[in-house]
């Protein structure tokens, strides 16, 4: 009977190691699935932000075009050439304001994109599982040698 104890311990250690390896593989597959889901969600969020940015840019361009056309028409009705003097300065100012608004929008877009970025340091649990399996194996081996 005393000779069966080390064999039983070795079989138990093997079963424990096998279970730990299976658990590590399951956790690794789960972590990969979660990472894929997170990447897909991030891609969808980025796509949505890009669409929103382009819609906002088009709306700003249309407002600028309308404002410039209206301003030119008013100036022309008043007998002032829209391409010279203070009228040209007014049009240039409107265009500068629109460019500044676009720049602000681009910065907000970049901030929104970078805010949702997952850290490369997020662990997926795979290394932890393998370390636990090694620890279990070491404990079993120590018990076997005692």
PDB file of C-alpha atoms in Angstrom:
ATOM      1  CA  UNK A   1       0.000   0.000   0.000  1.00  0.00           C
ATOM      2  CA  UNK A   2       2.821   2.403   0.761  1.00  0.00           C
ATOM      3  CA  UNK A   3       4.056   1.941  -2.796  1.00  0.00           C
ATOM      4  CA  UNK A   4       0.672   2.980  -4.226  1.00  0.00           C
ATOM      5  CA  UNK A   5       0.704   6.385  -2.481  1.00  0.00           C
ATOM      6  CA  UNK A   6       3.365   7.935  -4.758  1.00  0.00           C
ATOM      7  CA  UNK A   7       1.612   6.523  -7.819  1.00  0.00           C
ATOM      8  CA  UNK A   8      -1.718   7.920  -6.659  1.00  0.00           C
ATOM      9  CA  UNK A   9      -0.058  11.283  -5.977  1.00  0.00           C
ATOM     10  CA  UNK A  10       1.507  11.269  -9.448  1.00  0.00           C
ATOM     11  CA  UNK A  11      -1.852  10.435 -11.049  1.00  0.00           C
ATOM     12  CA  UNK A  12      -3.523  13.168  -9.019  1.00  0.00           C
ATOM     13  CA  UNK A  13      -0.816  15.644 -10.035  1.00  0.00           C
ATOM     14  CA  UNK A  14      -1.246  14.681 -13.679  1.00  0.00           C
ATOM     15  CA  UNK A  15      -5.005  15.132 -13.464  1.00  0.00           C
ATOM     16  CA  UNK A  16      -4.541  18.472 -11.719  1.00  0.00           C
ATOM     17  CA  UNK A  17      -2.082  19.656 -14.374  1.00  0.00           C
ATOM     18  CA  UNK A  18      -4.398  18.475 -17.144  1.00  0.00           C
ATOM     19  CA  UNK A  19      -7.285  20.364 -15.545  1.00  0.00           C
ATOM     20  CA  UNK A  20      -5.169  23.482 -15.178  1.00  0.00           C
ATOM     21  CA  UNK A  21      -4.073  23.312 -18.815  1.00  0.00           C
ATOM     22  CA  UNK A  22      -7.682  22.850 -19.962  1.00  0.00           C
ATOM     23  CA  UNK A  23      -8.748  25.786 -17.824  1.00  0.00           C
ATOM     24  CA  UNK A  24      -5.918  27.899 -19.268  1.00  0.00           C
ATOM     25  CA  UNK A  25      -6.970  27.016 -22.808  1.00  0.00           C
ATOM     26  CA  UNK A  26     -10.594  27.851 -22.042  1.00  0.00           C
ATOM     27  CA  UNK A  27      -9.607  31.169 -20.496  1.00  0.00           C
ATOM     28  CA  UNK A  28      -7.343  31.929 -23.439  1.00  0.00           C
ATOM     29  CA  UNK A  29     -10.155  31.250 -25.920  1.00  0.00           C
ATOM     30  CA  UNK A  30     -12.526  33.380 -23.859  1.00  0.00           C
ATOM     31  CA  UNK A  31      -9.985  36.213 -23.688  1.00  0.00           C
ATOM     32  CA  UNK A  32      -9.485  36.075 -27.459  1.00  0.00           C
ATOM     33  CA  UNK A  33     -13.243  36.197 -28.033  1.00  0.00           C
ATOM     34  CA  UNK A  34     -13.566  39.178 -25.692  1.00  0.00           C
ATOM     35  CA  UNK A  35     -10.656  40.920 -27.413  1.00  0.00           C
ATOM     36  CA  UNK A  36     -12.260  40.344 -30.817  1.00  0.00           C
ATOM     37  CA  UNK A  37     -15.589  41.688 -29.558  1.00  0.00           C
ATOM     38  CA  UNK A  38     -13.844  44.739 -28.101  1.00  0.00           C
ATOM     39  CA  UNK A  39     -12.034  45.358 -31.414  1.00  0.00           C
ATOM     40  CA  UNK A  40     -15.314  45.117 -33.319  1.00  0.00           C
ATOM     41  CA  UNK A  41     -17.020  47.518 -30.909  1.00  0.00           C
ATOM     42  CA  UNK A  42     -14.088  49.921 -31.195  1.00  0.00           C
ATOM     43  CA  UNK A  43     -14.211  49.755 -35.009  1.00  0.00           C
ATOM     44  CA  UNK A  44     -17.952  50.453 -34.960  1.00  0.00           C
ATOM     45  CA  UNK A  45     -17.464  53.383 -32.583  1.00  0.00           C
ATOM     46  CA  UNK A  46     -14.701  54.829 -34.769  1.00  0.00           C
ATOM     47  CA  UNK A  47     -16.828  54.427 -37.900  1.00  0.00           C
ATOM     48  CA  UNK A  48     -19.745  56.154 -36.183  1.00  0.00           C
ATOM     49  CA  UNK A  49     -17.506  59.018 -35.057  1.00  0.00           C
ATOM     50  CA  UNK A  50     -16.125  59.417 -38.602  1.00  0.00           C
ATOM     51  CA  UNK A  51     -19.608  59.514 -40.093  1.00  0.00           C
ATOM     52  CA  UNK A  52     -20.689  62.100 -37.513  1.00  0.00           C
ATOM     53  CA  UNK A  53     -17.604  64.190 -38.246  1.00  0.00           C
ATOM     54  CA  UNK A  54     -18.266  64.142 -42.003  1.00  0.00           C
ATOM     55  CA  UNK A  55     -21.935  65.056 -41.463  1.00  0.00           C
ATOM     56  CA  UNK A  56     -20.889  67.961 -39.248  1.00  0.00           C
ATOM     57  CA  UNK A  57     -18.282  69.095 -41.792  1.00  0.00           C
ATOM     58  CA  UNK A  58     -20.836  69.025 -44.624  1.00  0.00           C
ATOM     59  CA  UNK A  59     -23.298  71.016 -42.523  1.00  0.00           C
ATOM     60  CA  UNK A  60     -20.613  73.621 -41.738  1.00  0.00           C
ATOM     61  CA  UNK A  61     -19.649  73.857 -45.419  1.00  0.00           C
ATOM     62  CA  UNK A  62     -23.277  74.384 -46.403  1.00  0.00           C
ATOM     63  CA  UNK A  63     -23.767  77.036 -43.719  1.00  0.00           C
ATOM     64  CA  UNK A  64     -20.583  78.812 -44.849  1.00  0.00           C
ATOM     65  CA  UNK A  65     -21.617  78.684 -48.504  1.00  0.00           C
ATOM     66  CA  UNK A  66     -25.069  80.024 -47.633  1.00  0.00           C
ATOM     67  CA  UNK A  67     -23.673  82.760 -45.416  1.00  0.00           C
ATOM     68  CA  UNK A  68     -21.137  83.818 -48.053  1.00  0.00           C
ATOM     69  CA  UNK A  69     -23.778  83.828 -50.793  1.00  0.00           C
ATOM     70  CA  UNK A  70     -26.150  85.857 -48.625  1.00  0.00           C
ATOM     71  CA  UNK A  71     -23.413  88.316 -47.677  1.00  0.00           C
ATOM     72  CA  UNK A  72     -22.296  88.727 -51.287  1.00  0.00           C
ATOM     73  CA  UNK A  73     -25.881  89.283 -52.380  1.00  0.00           C
ATOM     74  CA  UNK A  74     -26.474  91.954 -49.708  1.00  0.00           C
ATOM     75  CA  UNK A  75     -23.227  93.697 -50.577  1.00  0.00           C
ATOM     76  CA  UNK A  76     -23.994  93.555 -54.280  1.00  0.00           C
ATOM     77  CA  UNK A  77     -27.462  94.970 -53.611  1.00  0.00           C
ATOM     78  CA  UNK A  78     -25.782  97.840 -51.774  1.00  0.00           C
ATOM     79  CA  UNK A  79     -23.517  98.510 -54.745  1.00  0.00           C
ATOM     80  CA  UNK A  80     -20.353  97.146 -53.115  1.00  0.00           C
ATOM     81  CA  UNK A  81     -18.121  94.647 -54.917  1.00  0.00           C
ATOM     82  CA  UNK A  82     -17.932  91.481 -52.835  1.00  0.00           C
ATOM     83  CA  UNK A  83     -14.378  90.723 -53.950  1.00  0.00           C
ATOM     84  CA  UNK A  84     -12.737  93.953 -52.796  1.00  0.00           C
ATOM     85  CA  UNK A  85     -12.090  95.913 -49.618  1.00  0.00           C
ATOM     86  CA  UNK A  86     -14.098  95.325 -46.493  1.00  0.00           C
ATOM     87  CA  UNK A  87     -16.395  92.856 -48.262  1.00  0.00           C
ATOM     88  CA  UNK A  88     -13.431  90.640 -49.126  1.00  0.00           C
ATOM     89  CA  UNK A  89     -12.196  90.978 -45.546  1.00  0.00           C
ATOM     90  CA  UNK A  90     -15.610  89.922 -44.271  1.00  0.00           C
ATOM     91  CA  UNK A  91     -15.647  86.872 -46.551  1.00  0.00           C
ATOM     92  CA  UNK A  92     -12.094  85.963 -45.506  1.00  0.00           C
ATOM     93  CA  UNK A  93     -13.099  86.294 -41.853  1.00  0.00           C
ATOM     94  CA  UNK A  94     -16.056  83.963 -42.351  1.00  0.00           C
ATOM     95  CA  UNK A  95     -13.780  81.436 -44.044  1.00  0.00           C
ATOM     96  CA  UNK A  96     -11.220  81.690 -41.205  1.00  0.00           C
ATOM     97  CA  UNK A  97     -13.972  81.114 -38.647  1.00  0.00           C
ATOM     98  CA  UNK A  98     -15.141  78.055 -40.575  1.00  0.00           C
ATOM     99  CA  UNK A  99     -11.575  76.711 -40.771  1.00  0.00           C
ATOM    100  CA  UNK A 100     -11.159  77.222 -37.012  1.00  0.00           C
ATOM    101  CA  UNK A 101     -14.423  75.382 -36.369  1.00  0.00           C
ATOM    102  CA  UNK A 102     -13.213  72.520 -38.576  1.00  0.00           C
ATOM    103  CA  UNK A 103      -9.918  72.399 -36.681  1.00  0.00           C
ATOM    104  CA  UNK A 104     -11.778  72.275 -33.370  1.00  0.00           C
ATOM    105  CA  UNK A 105     -13.971  69.492 -34.709  1.00  0.00           C
ATOM    106  CA  UNK A 106     -10.907  67.541 -35.831  1.00  0.00           C
ATOM    107  CA  UNK A 107      -9.363  67.880 -32.375  1.00  0.00           C
ATOM    108  CA  UNK A 108     -12.572  66.726 -30.685  1.00  0.00           C
ATOM    109  CA  UNK A 109     -12.736  63.782 -33.088  1.00  0.00           C
ATOM    110  CA  UNK A 110      -9.136  62.800 -32.329  1.00  0.00           C
ATOM    111  CA  UNK A 111      -9.810  63.042 -28.596  1.00  0.00           C
ATOM    112  CA  UNK A 112     -12.937  60.880 -28.899  1.00  0.00           C
ATOM    113  CA  UNK A 113     -11.047  58.259 -30.873  1.00  0.00           C
ATOM    114  CA  UNK A 114      -8.097  58.130 -28.494  1.00  0.00           C
ATOM    115  CA  UNK A 115     -10.325  58.111 -25.388  1.00  0.00           C
ATOM    116  CA  UNK A 116     -11.854  54.782 -26.366  1.00  0.00           C
ATOM    117  CA  UNK A 117      -8.577  53.076 -27.195  1.00  0.00           C
ATOM    118  CA  UNK A 118      -7.935  50.015 -25.086  1.00  0.00           C
ATOM    119  CA  UNK A 119      -4.615  49.837 -23.352  1.00  0.00           C
ATOM    120  CA  UNK A 120      -2.062  47.364 -24.609  1.00  0.00           C
ATOM    121  CA  UNK A 121      -1.413  46.548 -20.955  1.00  0.00           C
ATOM    122  CA  UNK A 122      -4.834  45.012 -20.386  1.00  0.00           C
ATOM    123  CA  UNK A 123      -4.238  41.405 -19.522  1.00  0.00           C
ATOM    124  CA  UNK A 124      -6.196  38.618 -21.090  1.00  0.00           C
ATOM    125  CA  UNK A 125      -5.632  36.109 -18.308  1.00  0.00           C
ATOM    126  CA  UNK A 126      -3.690  33.637 -20.422  1.00  0.00           C
ATOM    127  CA  UNK A 127      -0.334  34.057 -18.655  1.00  0.00           C
ATOM    128  CA  UNK A 128      -1.987  33.865 -15.256  1.00  0.00           C
ATOM    129  CA  UNK A 129      -3.533  30.511 -16.099  1.00  0.00           C
ATOM    130  CA  UNK A 130      -0.217  29.068 -17.206  1.00  0.00           C
ATOM    131  CA  UNK A 131       1.479  30.342 -14.052  1.00  0.00           C
ATOM    132  CA  UNK A 132      -1.219  28.691 -11.957  1.00  0.00           C
ATOM    133  CA  UNK A 133      -0.708  25.438 -13.841  1.00  0.00           C
ATOM    134  CA  UNK A 134       3.034  25.635 -13.142  1.00  0.00           C
ATOM    135  CA  UNK A 135       2.371  26.364  -9.494  1.00  0.00           C
ATOM    136  CA  UNK A 136       0.019  23.390  -9.277  1.00  0.00           C
ATOM    137  CA  UNK A 137       2.640  21.197 -10.910  1.00  0.00           C
ATOM    138  CA  UNK A 138       5.299  22.423  -8.463  1.00  0.00           C
ATOM    139  CA  UNK A 139       3.057  21.767  -5.475  1.00  0.00           C
ATOM    140  CA  UNK A 140       2.231  18.293  -6.749  1.00  0.00           C
ATOM    141  CA  UNK A 141       5.888  17.519  -7.397  1.00  0.00           C
ATOM    142  CA  UNK A 142       6.823  18.723  -3.907  1.00  0.00           C
ATOM    143  CA  UNK A 143       4.108  16.526  -2.399  1.00  0.00           C
ATOM    144  CA  UNK A 144       5.369  13.593  -4.430  1.00  0.00           C
ATOM    145  CA  UNK A 145       8.928  14.061  -3.220  1.00  0.00           C
ATOM    146  CA  UNK A 146       7.924  14.311   0.455  1.00  0.00           C
TER     147      UNK A 146
END
